[in-house]
Amino acid sequence: MAVRLPIIFSKAVTSTYKLLHHLRSLSNVPENSVYGGPKPQNHEKRVTLTHLRNKHKKGEPITVVTAYDYPSGVHLNEAGIDVCLVGDSASMVVHGYDTTLPITLDEMLVHCRAVARGAKRPLLIGDLPFGTYESSPTQAVDTAVRVLKEGGMDAIKLEGGAPSRITAAKAIVEAGIAVMGHVGLTPQAISVLGGFRPQGKSVASAVKVVETAMALQEAGCFSVVLECVPAPVAAAATSALRIPTIGIGAGPFCGGQVLVYHDLLGMLQHPHHAKVTPKFCKQYGRVGDVINKALSEYKEEVTNRSFPGPSHTPYKISDSDVDGFLNELHKMGLSEAASAAATAAETAETARLTEVSNPVD
Ligand code: KIV
């Protein structure tokens, strides 16, 4: 027999549920940090490895973009991007360092959590930062666990194909964490590569790209990034692998493509790009120019006092309350403040009337 709740009680339960549901959707409400807190489990809505595998099987390219904070996570979500990579490129494009080496795991976790709050649909991948996984498979597993538990990510990415990295990738997969590999130009190895240089440009180097990608697949990686390699090398790796390759500066013959958020949007203020913009970065917008223009206009309008005008001065006080307020100020011995308030009230009214007769945007 169904138990019927008294109507008043059932209404209270419903409104409490609605309130909790509303609070959960606010970005400033802390979430349960275990695996990033509850996420929609609807497979239609959330991108999973199965979703990526199916796309790859059908020959559909996988879309990947980096994100570093709540707004970029929301933008990727809205655009329907498949995978959101919280890349250690944050070190350069967000923190302004010359390389990806300085960013710490704690800093990466802050970026991961912010992105996870905004990007509810894409698969979330967090980069393991330099110095947090190279020493041993145990260190690599511990770091990967933190990226999932504390960062709210679904998977991790690590760079390189040296035997120790292959072992680390295998150990992380065995710990139950999905791993994306990354070969070709691996920016964390800038010290041995001698700079941000394309890879796979000689026979030996091209073979090494394909071999390391294959070894990462054997270690259990679900995908491999190919960065800055010639298109034929990327094509060979893509053909040799069952798992999707994700290219950046690797030409069109990959299972998907990734670009850095700031590069794609034309926000080229970070130190690396001040020196050289990589040729493979197509800019789909000039957001940096839009930001510069908006900031200069703001500065100009504040300087010439045209901002804030009446339409951006929303809070009113009635004439009678202004009079009462002026009286109180006089009683407090603040006559200059009273005259400033009186002038402001008059000026605001004149500006309002002017704006009513000449509406602005
Ligand atoms: O950190 C990053 O943004 C990356 C991409 C360039 C693949 O690793």
Short mmCIF file of C-alpha atoms and ligand atoms in Angstrom, two decimals:
data_model
loop_
_atom_site.label_atom_id
_atom_site.label_comp_id
_atom_site.label_asym_id
_atom_site.label_seq_id
_atom_site.Cartn_x
_atom_site.Cartn_y
_atom_site.Cartn_z
CA MET A 1 0.00 0.00 0.00
CA ALA A 2 1.42 3.40 -0.97
CA VAL A 3 2.12 5.70 1.99
CA ARG A 4 0.54 9.10 1.46
CA LEU A 5 2.40 12.03 3.00
CA PRO A 6 0.32 14.83 4.53
CA ILE A 7 0.04 17.45 1.75
CA ILE A 8 1.84 20.15 3.75
CA PHE A 9 4.79 17.81 4.41
CA SER A 10 5.02 16.71 0.81
CA LYS A 11 5.06 20.38 -0.35
CA ALA A 12 7.90 21.08 2.09
CA VAL A 13 9.89 18.11 0.73
CA THR A 14 9.35 19.30 -2.85
CA SER A 15 10.48 22.85 -2.12
CA THR A 16 13.53 21.62 -0.16
CA TYR A 17 14.44 19.41 -3.11
CA LYS A 18 14.01 22.35 -5.52
CA LEU A 19 16.19 24.54 -3.31
CA LEU A 20 18.94 21.89 -3.09
CA HIS A 21 18.76 21.34 -6.84
CA HIS A 22 19.08 25.11 -7.39
CA LEU A 23 22.01 25.38 -4.96
CA ARG A 24 23.82 22.48 -6.72
CA SER A 25 23.67 24.38 -9.99
CA LEU A 26 25.32 27.50 -8.54
CA SER A 27 29.00 27.62 -9.37
CA ASN A 28 29.95 29.13 -6.01
CA VAL A 29 28.45 26.32 -3.96
CA PRO A 30 31.18 23.85 -2.95
CA GLU A 31 30.70 20.38 -4.34
CA ASN A 32 31.43 17.03 -2.79
CA SER A 33 35.06 16.57 -3.81
CA VAL A 34 34.95 12.79 -4.21
CA TYR A 35 35.38 12.31 -7.95
CA GLY A 36 34.26 15.91 -8.45
CA GLY A 37 30.89 15.30 -6.84
CA PRO A 38 27.77 13.88 -8.43
CA LYS A 39 27.63 14.28 -12.19
CA PRO A 40 24.85 13.53 -14.62
CA GLN A 41 25.05 9.80 -15.31
CA ASN A 42 22.90 10.03 -18.39
CA HIS A 43 25.06 8.45 -21.11
CA GLU A 44 23.23 10.43 -23.78
CA LYS A 45 24.39 13.62 -22.16
CA ARG A 46 27.88 12.90 -20.86
CA VAL A 47 30.80 12.06 -23.17
CA THR A 48 32.48 8.83 -22.12
CA LEU A 49 35.26 6.67 -23.57
CA THR A 50 32.55 4.53 -25.17
CA HIS A 51 31.17 7.62 -26.91
CA LEU A 52 34.67 8.47 -28.23
CA ARG A 53 35.30 4.89 -29.34
CA ASN A 54 32.01 4.86 -31.26
CA LYS A 55 32.80 8.17 -32.93
CA HIS A 56 36.23 6.89 -33.91
CA LYS A 57 34.76 3.63 -35.26
CA LYS A 58 32.39 5.65 -37.45
CA GLY A 59 35.32 7.78 -38.72
CA GLU A 60 33.96 10.94 -37.08
CA PRO A 61 36.67 13.36 -35.90
CA ILE A 62 36.92 13.94 -32.15
CA THR A 63 36.98 17.59 -31.04
CA VAL A 64 39.27 18.57 -28.17
CA VAL A 65 39.95 22.04 -26.75
CA THR A 66 41.85 23.07 -23.64
CA ALA A 67 40.10 24.92 -20.79
CA TYR A 68 41.40 26.33 -17.54
CA ASP A 69 38.52 27.90 -15.63
CA TYR A 70 34.74 27.94 -15.16
CA PRO A 71 33.90 30.27 -18.09
CA SER A 72 36.06 28.38 -20.60
CA GLY A 73 34.52 25.12 -19.34
CA VAL A 74 31.03 26.53 -19.90
CA HIS A 75 31.97 27.76 -23.40
CA LEU A 76 33.29 24.32 -24.43
CA ASN A 77 30.19 22.71 -22.97
CA GLU A 78 27.86 25.02 -24.90
CA ALA A 79 29.79 24.48 -28.14
CA GLY A 80 29.38 20.69 -27.82
CA ILE A 81 33.14 20.01 -27.80
CA ASP A 82 33.75 16.30 -27.05
CA VAL A 83 36.77 16.55 -24.78
CA CYS A 84 37.91 19.29 -22.48
CA LEU A 85 41.63 19.08 -21.70
CA VAL A 86 42.85 20.94 -18.65
CA GLY A 87 46.33 21.26 -20.13
CA ASP A 88 49.51 22.22 -18.36
CA SER A 89 49.65 24.88 -21.09
CA ALA A 90 47.86 26.80 -18.29
CA SER A 91 51.40 27.47 -17.09
CA MET A 92 51.97 29.64 -20.19
CA VAL A 93 48.58 30.95 -21.30
CA VAL A 94 47.15 31.63 -17.83
CA HIS A 95 50.15 32.05 -15.51
CA GLY A 96 52.44 33.75 -18.05
CA TYR A 97 55.45 31.45 -17.68
CA ASP A 98 57.72 30.80 -20.66
CA THR A 99 57.28 27.02 -20.45
CA THR A 100 54.92 24.41 -19.01
CA LEU A 101 57.46 23.35 -16.39
CA PRO A 102 56.67 25.64 -13.43
CA ILE A 103 52.98 24.83 -12.88
CA THR A 104 52.38 22.71 -9.77
CA LEU A 105 49.90 19.92 -9.14
CA ASP A 106 48.01 22.08 -6.63
CA GLU A 107 47.66 24.84 -9.22
CA MET A 108 46.50 22.33 -11.83
CA LEU A 109 43.90 20.97 -9.39
CA VAL A 110 42.42 24.45 -8.96
CA HIS A 111 42.07 24.75 -12.74
CA CYS A 112 40.60 21.23 -12.95
CA ARG A 113 37.93 21.90 -10.33
CA ALA A 114 36.90 25.20 -11.93
CA VAL A 115 36.58 23.57 -15.36
CA ALA A 116 34.65 20.60 -13.92
CA ARG A 117 32.05 22.99 -12.49
CA GLY A 118 31.48 24.52 -15.93
CA ALA A 119 31.89 21.64 -18.39
CA LYS A 120 29.23 19.08 -17.50
CA ARG A 121 29.03 17.26 -20.84
CA PRO A 122 32.56 16.88 -22.27
CA LEU A 123 34.96 14.15 -21.17
CA LEU A 124 37.37 15.89 -18.79
CA ILE A 125 41.09 15.16 -19.03
CA GLY A 126 43.65 16.62 -16.62
CA ASP A 127 47.34 16.90 -17.55
CA LEU A 128 49.88 15.49 -15.09
CA PRO A 129 52.27 18.40 -14.55
CA PHE A 130 56.04 18.13 -14.89
CA GLY A 131 57.71 16.64 -11.80
CA THR A 132 54.66 14.78 -10.50
CA TYR A 133 54.88 11.41 -12.27
CA GLU A 134 58.37 10.72 -13.62
CA SER A 135 60.01 9.21 -10.52
CA SER A 136 58.08 5.96 -10.20
CA PRO A 137 54.82 4.26 -11.19
CA THR A 138 53.65 4.75 -7.58
CA GLN A 139 54.20 8.51 -7.82
CA ALA A 140 52.38 8.53 -11.18
CA VAL A 141 49.38 6.60 -9.80
CA ASP A 142 49.20 8.83 -6.69
CA THR A 143 49.17 11.96 -8.84
CA ALA A 144 46.60 10.56 -11.25
CA VAL A 145 44.34 9.59 -8.34
CA ARG A 146 44.50 13.18 -7.01
CA VAL A 147 43.60 14.58 -10.45
CA LEU A 148 40.42 12.46 -10.44
CA LYS A 149 39.53 12.69 -6.74
CA GLU A 150 40.41 16.33 -6.09
CA GLY A 151 40.25 17.74 -9.62
CA GLY A 152 36.98 16.11 -10.69
CA MET A 153 38.53 14.86 -13.96
CA ASP A 154 37.51 11.70 -15.82
CA ALA A 155 40.96 10.83 -17.16
CA ILE A 156 44.57 12.02 -17.22
CA LYS A 157 47.15 12.83 -19.88
CA LEU A 158 50.87 12.29 -19.57
CA GLU A 159 53.71 13.17 -21.92
CA GLY A 160 56.43 11.08 -23.52
CA GLY A 161 57.16 7.51 -24.51
CA ALA A 162 60.31 6.54 -22.61
CA PRO A 163 60.06 3.06 -21.06
CA SER A 164 59.44 4.60 -17.61
CA ARG A 165 56.46 6.56 -19.02
CA ILE A 166 55.03 3.46 -20.64
CA THR A 167 55.29 1.68 -17.28
CA ALA A 168 53.66 4.66 -15.55
CA ALA A 169 50.82 4.74 -18.12
CA LYS A 170 50.24 1.00 -17.59
CA ALA A 171 50.21 1.36 -13.80
CA ILE A 172 47.69 4.23 -13.97
CA VAL A 173 45.41 2.27 -16.31
CA GLU A 174 45.68 -0.73 -13.97
CA ALA A 175 44.62 1.57 -11.12
CA GLY A 176 41.40 2.14 -13.07
CA ILE A 177 42.18 5.54 -14.55
CA ALA A 178 41.90 6.25 -18.28
CA VAL A 179 45.11 7.63 -19.79
CA MET A 180 45.75 9.75 -22.88
CA GLY A 181 49.34 9.66 -24.18
CA HIS A 182 51.20 12.53 -25.84
CA VAL A 183 54.12 12.14 -28.29
CA GLY A 184 56.00 14.23 -30.86
CA LEU A 185 56.77 17.63 -29.36
CA THR A 186 56.33 17.06 -25.63
CA PRO A 187 56.77 20.53 -24.09
CA GLN A 188 57.71 19.16 -20.65
CA ALA A 189 60.87 17.70 -22.29
CA ILE A 190 61.99 21.09 -23.64
CA SER A 191 65.26 20.66 -21.77
CA VAL A 192 66.31 17.60 -23.79
CA LEU A 193 64.51 18.62 -27.01
CA GLY A 194 66.41 21.92 -27.01
CA GLY A 195 63.30 24.10 -27.47
CA PHE A 196 59.77 23.92 -28.86
CA ARG A 197 60.82 21.98 -31.96
CA PRO A 198 58.75 19.83 -34.32
CA GLN A 199 59.55 16.12 -34.10
CA GLY A 200 59.50 13.25 -36.61
CA LYS A 201 61.39 15.20 -39.26
CA SER A 202 64.07 12.52 -39.84
CA VAL A 203 63.57 8.81 -40.52
CA ALA A 204 64.69 7.83 -37.02
CA SER A 205 62.58 10.50 -35.34
CA ALA A 206 59.50 9.66 -37.45
CA VAL A 207 59.81 5.96 -36.59
CA LYS A 208 60.20 6.87 -32.91
CA VAL A 209 56.92 8.84 -32.99
CA VAL A 210 55.05 5.83 -34.41
CA GLU A 211 56.75 3.33 -32.09
CA THR A 212 56.09 5.33 -28.92
CA ALA A 213 52.46 5.90 -29.90
CA MET A 214 52.09 2.13 -30.39
CA ALA A 215 53.76 1.40 -27.04
CA LEU A 216 51.35 3.80 -25.31
CA GLN A 217 48.44 1.99 -26.95
CA GLU A 218 49.81 -1.33 -25.68
CA ALA A 219 50.09 0.19 -22.20
CA GLY A 220 46.32 0.76 -22.32
CA CYS A 221 46.02 4.43 -23.37
CA PHE A 222 42.63 5.27 -24.90
CA SER A 223 44.07 7.95 -27.19
CA VAL A 224 47.38 9.64 -28.06
CA VAL A 225 48.09 13.31 -28.81
CA LEU A 226 50.48 13.87 -31.73
CA GLU A 227 52.03 17.31 -31.39
CA CYS A 228 54.03 19.10 -34.12
CA VAL A 229 54.87 16.23 -36.42
CA PRO A 230 54.71 16.14 -40.25
CA ALA A 231 51.36 14.99 -41.67
CA PRO A 232 52.73 11.69 -43.16
CA VAL A 233 54.10 10.72 -39.74
CA ALA A 234 50.75 11.48 -38.10
CA ALA A 235 48.97 9.54 -40.86
CA ALA A 236 51.22 6.51 -40.25
CA ALA A 237 50.63 6.61 -36.50
CA THR A 238 46.88 7.03 -37.01
CA SER A 239 46.80 4.05 -39.35
CA ALA A 240 48.98 1.88 -37.09
CA LEU A 241 46.83 2.50 -33.99
CA ARG A 242 43.37 1.21 -33.09
CA ILE A 243 42.88 4.10 -30.65
CA PRO A 244 42.26 7.65 -31.92
CA THR A 245 45.18 10.02 -32.46
CA ILE A 246 44.49 13.66 -31.59
CA GLY A 247 46.58 16.06 -33.65
CA ILE A 248 47.94 19.51 -32.88
CA GLY A 249 50.21 20.82 -35.61
CA ALA A 250 50.08 17.30 -37.07
CA GLY A 251 47.87 17.80 -40.13
CA PRO A 252 44.46 16.42 -41.02
CA PHE A 253 45.10 12.65 -40.92
CA CYS A 254 44.33 12.18 -37.23
CA GLY A 255 41.36 10.80 -35.33
CA GLY A 256 40.65 14.27 -33.93
CA GLN A 257 42.16 17.67 -33.33
CA VAL A 258 43.07 19.73 -30.29
CA LEU A 259 43.86 23.43 -29.98
CA VAL A 260 44.72 25.59 -27.01
CA TYR A 261 41.73 27.77 -26.05
CA HIS A 262 43.62 31.07 -26.10
CA ASP A 263 45.29 30.32 -29.47
CA LEU A 264 41.99 29.32 -31.09
CA LEU A 265 40.30 32.50 -29.84
CA GLY A 266 43.15 34.86 -30.71
CA MET A 267 44.00 35.75 -27.11
CA LEU A 268 47.73 35.86 -27.71
CA GLN A 269 48.99 37.72 -24.69
CA HIS A 270 51.12 34.94 -23.22
CA PRO A 271 54.93 35.18 -23.36
CA HIS A 272 55.49 32.40 -25.90
CA HIS A 273 53.16 33.94 -28.45
CA ALA A 274 54.59 37.39 -27.97
CA LYS A 275 57.69 35.88 -29.62
CA VAL A 276 56.22 33.45 -32.15
CA THR A 277 52.73 32.30 -33.03
CA PRO A 278 52.83 28.63 -34.11
CA LYS A 279 51.84 28.28 -37.77
CA PHE A 280 49.32 25.54 -37.00
CA CYS A 281 47.19 27.77 -34.76
CA LYS A 282 44.15 28.83 -36.70
CA GLN A 283 42.51 31.77 -34.95
CA TYR A 284 38.74 31.40 -35.08
CA GLY A 285 38.26 34.74 -33.36
CA ARG A 286 40.20 37.81 -32.34
CA VAL A 287 39.02 37.89 -28.75
CA GLY A 288 42.24 39.55 -27.58
CA ASP A 289 41.47 42.53 -29.86
CA VAL A 290 37.88 42.65 -28.59
CA ILE A 291 39.15 42.68 -24.98
CA ASN A 292 41.72 45.40 -25.71
CA LYS A 293 39.09 47.55 -27.43
CA ALA A 294 36.58 47.14 -24.60
CA LEU A 295 39.17 47.98 -21.93
CA SER A 296 40.36 51.10 -23.79
CA GLU A 297 36.74 52.28 -24.21
CA TYR A 298 36.07 51.68 -20.50
CA LYS A 299 39.22 53.59 -19.55
CA GLU A 300 38.22 56.46 -21.87
CA GLU A 301 34.65 56.66 -20.53
CA VAL A 302 35.73 56.56 -16.87
CA THR A 303 38.35 59.21 -17.59
CA ASN A 304 35.90 61.54 -19.38
CA ARG A 305 33.17 60.70 -16.80
CA SER A 306 30.65 59.46 -19.38
CA PHE A 307 30.51 56.12 -17.49
CA PRO A 308 28.47 55.39 -15.46
CA GLY A 309 25.56 57.24 -17.08
CA PRO A 310 21.95 57.09 -15.85
CA SER A 311 21.24 53.67 -17.39
CA HIS A 312 24.12 52.18 -15.38
CA THR A 313 23.21 53.95 -12.15
CA PRO A 314 20.22 51.84 -11.16
CA TYR A 315 19.66 52.48 -7.46
CA LYS A 316 17.16 55.25 -6.70
CA ILE A 317 16.27 57.25 -3.63
CA SER A 318 13.02 59.23 -3.56
CA ASP A 319 13.05 63.07 -3.49
CA SER A 320 11.57 63.07 0.02
CA ASP A 321 14.24 60.64 1.25
CA VAL A 322 16.95 62.79 -0.34
CA ASP A 323 15.58 65.79 1.64
CA GLY A 324 15.52 63.75 4.87
CA PHE A 325 19.04 62.50 4.18
CA LEU A 326 20.33 66.06 3.54
CA ASN A 327 18.80 67.20 6.86
CA GLU A 328 20.52 64.36 8.70
CA LEU A 329 23.86 65.20 7.07
CA HIS A 330 23.51 68.87 8.13
CA LYS A 331 22.68 67.77 11.69
CA MET A 332 25.83 65.60 11.67
CA GLY A 333 27.86 68.69 10.69
CA LEU A 334 28.52 67.23 7.22
CA SER A 335 27.37 70.22 5.18
CA GLU A 336 29.84 69.59 2.33
CA ALA A 337 28.64 66.00 2.06
CA ALA A 338 25.04 67.31 2.02
CA SER A 339 25.81 69.70 -0.81
CA ALA A 340 27.63 66.89 -2.75
CA ALA A 341 24.55 64.68 -2.32
CA ALA A 342 22.19 67.50 -3.42
CA THR A 343 24.28 68.23 -6.53
CA ALA A 344 24.42 64.51 -7.34
CA ALA A 345 20.62 64.18 -7.02
CA GLU A 346 20.09 67.14 -9.37
CA THR A 347 22.75 66.04 -11.87
CA ALA A 348 21.38 62.49 -11.90
CA GLU A 349 17.86 63.76 -12.62
CA THR A 350 19.08 66.06 -15.43
CA ALA A 351 21.14 63.20 -16.94
CA ARG A 352 18.14 60.86 -16.67
CA LEU A 353 15.88 63.32 -18.50
CA THR A 354 18.54 63.87 -21.17
CA GLU A 355 18.89 60.11 -21.65
CA VAL A 356 15.11 59.64 -21.88
CA SER A 357 15.00 62.17 -24.72
CA ASN A 358 18.24 60.77 -26.36
CA PRO A 359 18.30 57.03 -25.61
CA VAL A 360 21.78 55.38 -25.72
CA ASP A 361 22.65 51.65 -25.99
O1 KIV B 1 48.81 21.33 -22.27
C1 KIV B 1 48.24 21.34 -23.36
O2 KIV B 1 47.51 22.28 -23.72
C2 KIV B 1 48.44 20.21 -24.26
C3 KIV B 1 47.87 20.30 -25.64
C4 KIV B 1 48.71 21.19 -26.48
C5 KIV B 1 47.69 18.97 -26.26
O3 KIV B 1 49.07 19.27 -23.89
#
